[in-house]
mmCIF file of C-alpha atoms in Angstrom:
data_model
loop_
_atom_site.group_PDB
_atom_site.id
_atom_site.type_symbol
_atom_site.label_atom_id
_atom_site.label_comp_id
_atom_site.label_asym_id
_atom_site.label_seq_id
_atom_site.Cartn_x
_atom_site.Cartn_y
_atom_site.Cartn_z
ATOM 1 C CA UNK A 17 57.270 -39.394 -2.223
ATOM 2 C CA UNK A 18 61.114 -40.036 -1.947
ATOM 3 C CA UNK A 19 63.316 -37.929 -2.519
ATOM 4 C CA UNK A 20 66.798 -38.761 -3.196
ATOM 5 C CA UNK A 21 68.097 -35.419 -3.992
ATOM 6 C CA UNK A 22 69.277 -33.090 -1.576
ATOM 7 C CA UNK A 23 67.064 -30.534 0.016
ATOM 8 C CA UNK A 24 68.664 -26.523 -0.363
ATOM 9 C CA UNK A 25 69.683 -24.726 1.651
ATOM 10 C CA UNK A 26 70.203 -21.219 2.332
ATOM 11 C CA UNK A 27 73.322 -19.692 -0.054
ATOM 12 C CA UNK A 28 74.855 -18.431 3.609
ATOM 13 C CA UNK A 29 74.393 -17.642 7.705
ATOM 14 C CA UNK A 30 76.087 -14.754 9.722
ATOM 15 C CA UNK A 31 77.144 -17.418 12.396
ATOM 16 C CA UNK A 32 76.892 -13.678 14.343
ATOM 17 C CA UNK A 33 73.646 -12.679 14.268
ATOM 18 C CA UNK A 34 72.210 -16.253 14.106
ATOM 19 C CA UNK A 35 73.984 -17.057 18.065
ATOM 20 C CA UNK A 36 71.153 -16.659 20.741
ATOM 21 C CA UNK A 37 68.488 -18.236 21.860
ATOM 22 C CA UNK A 38 66.092 -19.210 19.583
ATOM 23 C CA UNK A 39 63.084 -20.794 20.666
ATOM 24 C CA UNK A 40 61.296 -24.484 19.318
ATOM 25 C CA UNK A 41 58.167 -23.440 17.618
ATOM 26 C CA UNK A 42 57.569 -27.229 15.873
ATOM 27 C CA UNK A 43 59.570 -30.196 15.236
ATOM 28 C CA UNK A 44 59.029 -33.305 13.695
ATOM 29 C CA UNK A 45 58.557 -36.448 16.170
ATOM 30 C CA UNK A 46 61.822 -38.201 17.347
ATOM 31 C CA UNK A 47 62.730 -40.994 19.432
ATOM 32 C CA UNK A 48 65.051 -39.515 22.258
ATOM 33 C CA UNK A 49 62.858 -35.338 21.999
ATOM 34 C CA UNK A 50 59.574 -37.112 23.725
ATOM 35 C CA UNK A 51 56.305 -34.916 22.469
ATOM 36 C CA UNK A 52 55.260 -33.924 26.253
ATOM 37 C CA UNK A 53 58.179 -32.455 25.957
ATOM 38 C CA UNK A 54 57.809 -28.532 26.838
ATOM 39 C CA UNK A 55 59.750 -24.633 26.315
ATOM 40 C CA UNK A 56 62.522 -26.319 23.859
ATOM 41 C CA UNK A 57 65.233 -23.444 23.589
ATOM 42 C CA UNK A 58 68.874 -24.137 21.574
ATOM 43 C CA UNK A 59 71.212 -21.361 22.759
ATOM 44 C CA UNK A 60 73.937 -20.887 20.231
ATOM 45 C CA UNK A 61 77.045 -19.291 21.572
ATOM 46 C CA UNK A 62 80.933 -18.861 19.749
ATOM 47 C CA UNK A 63 83.325 -21.345 21.116
ATOM 48 C CA UNK A 64 87.264 -20.491 19.610
ATOM 49 C CA UNK A 65 88.083 -21.837 16.359
ATOM 50 C CA UNK A 66 84.395 -21.022 14.321
ATOM 51 C CA UNK A 67 82.855 -23.802 16.382
ATOM 52 C CA UNK A 68 79.323 -23.121 18.191
ATOM 53 C CA UNK A 69 78.298 -23.871 21.711
ATOM 54 C CA UNK A 70 74.770 -25.433 21.619
ATOM 55 C CA UNK A 71 73.048 -25.538 24.954
ATOM 56 C CA UNK A 72 69.445 -27.541 24.419
ATOM 57 C CA UNK A 73 66.639 -26.782 27.333
ATOM 58 C CA UNK A 74 63.115 -28.163 27.836
ATOM 59 C CA UNK A 75 60.959 -29.651 30.500
ATOM 60 C CA UNK A 76 60.047 -32.608 30.480
ATOM 61 C CA UNK A 77 56.687 -34.390 30.928
ATOM 62 C CA UNK A 78 56.829 -34.038 35.219
ATOM 63 C CA UNK A 79 58.037 -30.096 34.369
ATOM 64 C CA UNK A 80 61.446 -31.245 35.305
ATOM 65 C CA UNK A 81 64.563 -28.935 33.297
ATOM 66 C CA UNK A 82 66.145 -30.891 30.758
ATOM 67 C CA UNK A 83 69.418 -30.122 28.866
ATOM 68 C CA UNK A 84 71.973 -31.481 26.713
ATOM 69 C CA UNK A 85 75.060 -29.231 25.529
ATOM 70 C CA UNK A 86 76.710 -29.633 22.257
ATOM 71 C CA UNK A 87 79.316 -28.545 19.557
ATOM 72 C CA UNK A 88 78.548 -27.253 16.056
ATOM 73 C CA UNK A 89 80.695 -27.288 13.262
ATOM 74 C CA UNK A 90 80.714 -25.211 9.971
ATOM 75 C CA UNK A 91 80.912 -27.356 7.310
ATOM 76 C CA UNK A 92 83.398 -26.389 4.756
ATOM 77 C CA UNK A 93 82.090 -24.552 1.850
ATOM 78 C CA UNK A 94 79.123 -24.048 2.862
ATOM 79 C CA UNK A 95 78.790 -20.351 4.272
ATOM 80 C CA UNK A 96 77.385 -21.835 7.479
ATOM 81 C CA UNK A 97 74.437 -22.841 5.900
ATOM 82 C CA UNK A 98 75.218 -26.489 7.050
ATOM 83 C CA UNK A 99 76.540 -27.645 10.464
ATOM 84 C CA UNK A 100 77.556 -30.616 11.771
ATOM 85 C CA UNK A 101 76.584 -30.796 15.408
ATOM 86 C CA UNK A 102 77.687 -33.484 18.069
ATOM 87 C CA UNK A 103 76.354 -33.664 21.835
ATOM 88 C CA UNK A 104 78.302 -34.543 24.279
ATOM 89 C CA UNK A 105 77.580 -38.334 26.594
ATOM 90 C CA UNK A 106 76.059 -35.988 29.400
ATOM 91 C CA UNK A 107 73.447 -35.213 27.052
ATOM 92 C CA UNK A 108 72.089 -37.806 25.111
ATOM 93 C CA UNK A 109 68.826 -38.424 27.221
ATOM 94 C CA UNK A 110 66.774 -36.490 24.253
ATOM 95 C CA UNK A 111 68.851 -35.582 21.497
ATOM 96 C CA UNK A 112 68.432 -37.525 18.186
ATOM 97 C CA UNK A 113 72.152 -38.063 17.100
ATOM 98 C CA UNK A 114 75.248 -37.976 19.144
ATOM 99 C CA UNK A 115 76.185 -36.531 15.449
ATOM 100 C CA UNK A 116 74.076 -35.454 13.123
ATOM 101 C CA UNK A 117 73.390 -32.606 9.858
ATOM 102 C CA UNK A 118 71.631 -29.740 10.744
ATOM 103 C CA UNK A 119 70.885 -27.942 7.782
ATOM 104 C CA UNK A 120 69.629 -23.897 7.798
ATOM 105 C CA UNK A 121 66.889 -23.623 5.423
ATOM 106 C CA UNK A 122 65.427 -20.939 5.487
ATOM 107 C CA UNK A 123 65.807 -17.967 7.622
ATOM 108 C CA UNK A 124 64.492 -14.707 7.538
ATOM 109 C CA UNK A 125 65.934 -11.485 6.508
ATOM 110 C CA UNK A 126 66.197 -10.601 10.577
ATOM 111 C CA UNK A 127 67.071 -13.586 11.675
ATOM 112 C CA UNK A 128 63.558 -13.940 13.209
ATOM 113 C CA UNK A 129 62.130 -17.419 11.970
ATOM 114 C CA UNK A 130 64.403 -20.005 11.043
ATOM 115 C CA UNK A 131 63.665 -24.174 9.216
ATOM 116 C CA UNK A 132 66.495 -26.109 9.922
ATOM 117 C CA UNK A 133 66.494 -30.049 8.690
ATOM 118 C CA UNK A 134 67.994 -33.213 8.186
ATOM 119 C CA UNK A 135 69.066 -33.653 4.490
ATOM 120 C CA UNK A 136 67.942 -37.115 5.225
ATOM 121 C CA UNK A 137 64.349 -35.407 5.629
ATOM 122 C CA UNK A 138 63.682 -37.391 8.849
ATOM 123 C CA UNK A 139 64.749 -34.349 11.051
ATOM 124 C CA UNK A 140 63.149 -31.118 10.885
ATOM 125 C CA UNK A 141 62.950 -27.864 13.269
ATOM 126 C CA UNK A 142 60.734 -24.398 12.906
ATOM 127 C CA UNK A 143 62.607 -22.065 15.093
ATOM 128 C CA UNK A 144 61.972 -18.703 16.074
ATOM 129 C CA UNK A 145 62.931 -15.863 18.728
ATOM 130 C CA UNK A 146 60.014 -15.398 20.124
ATOM 131 C CA UNK A 147 57.966 -18.187 22.207
ATOM 132 C CA UNK A 148 55.097 -17.879 19.244
ATOM 133 C CA UNK A 149 55.036 -16.879 15.917
ATOM 134 C CA UNK A 150 52.254 -15.320 13.212
ATOM 135 C CA UNK A 151 50.330 -19.193 12.278
ATOM 136 C CA UNK A 152 50.554 -17.046 8.607
ATOM 137 C CA UNK A 153 54.045 -16.789 9.145
ATOM 138 C CA UNK A 154 54.392 -20.098 10.670
ATOM 139 C CA UNK A 155 52.011 -21.879 7.687
ATOM 140 C CA UNK A 156 54.029 -19.974 5.303
ATOM 141 C CA UNK A 157 57.791 -21.771 6.494
ATOM 142 C CA UNK A 158 55.888 -25.643 6.241
ATOM 143 C CA UNK A 159 55.244 -25.106 3.226
ATOM 144 C CA UNK A 160 58.310 -24.544 2.419
ATOM 145 C CA UNK A 161 59.658 -27.826 4.305
ATOM 146 C CA UNK A 162 57.009 -29.578 1.585
ATOM 147 C CA UNK A 163 57.918 -27.865 -1.038
ATOM 148 C CA UNK A 164 61.460 -29.286 -0.157
ATOM 149 C CA UNK A 165 60.341 -33.032 0.678
ATOM 150 C CA UNK A 166 59.307 -33.007 4.703
ATOM 151 C CA UNK A 167 56.285 -35.304 5.556
ATOM 152 C CA UNK A 168 55.049 -32.969 7.999
ATOM 153 C CA UNK A 169 51.849 -35.669 8.816
ATOM 154 C CA UNK A 170 53.504 -35.993 12.599
ATOM 155 C CA UNK A 171 54.139 -32.352 13.500
ATOM 156 C CA UNK A 172 54.300 -31.864 16.669
ATOM 157 C CA UNK A 173 53.278 -27.911 17.959
ATOM 158 C CA UNK A 174 56.133 -27.609 20.535
ATOM 159 C CA UNK A 175 54.363 -25.692 24.155
ATOM 160 C CA UNK A 176 56.123 -22.246 25.431
ATOM 161 C CA UNK A 177 54.696 -22.050 28.635
ATOM 162 C CA UNK A 178 57.404 -20.801 30.807
ATOM 163 C CA UNK A 179 60.937 -20.766 30.379
ATOM 164 C CA UNK A 180 63.108 -23.642 30.456
#
């Protein structure tokens, strides 16, 4: 199924509420993020001038901690629902892009679960404030992704075994 339109995002994201640590529950496969990575988290902190520091942490297949640090900039006019993320050179080991679109497709009112993707539908992440979420909520969010045109055949459930 080919989509030429861009997926809809949420109307607005309250960056203050979005800050903090999110656990990756599931993702679409990415060349730079091996399928055996576990304990993946993203931590967002506000920097000056409205930019957000992004710290991605994970354990590789050998259990060795990995980290990449980047910066997210809200896209003007998007009410913070669209961010452009760029990663610094030292963090290019397992990130899917050096600069890319990070769109918030769905977020629950309490900012506990978020569905984030790229407009070309190649990248998708299901994130939560806790390492695991209710299976019904997981299915509901993934149904939203499918309705927006994301192919979920290769979806990877991210093991959360400890602390990255």
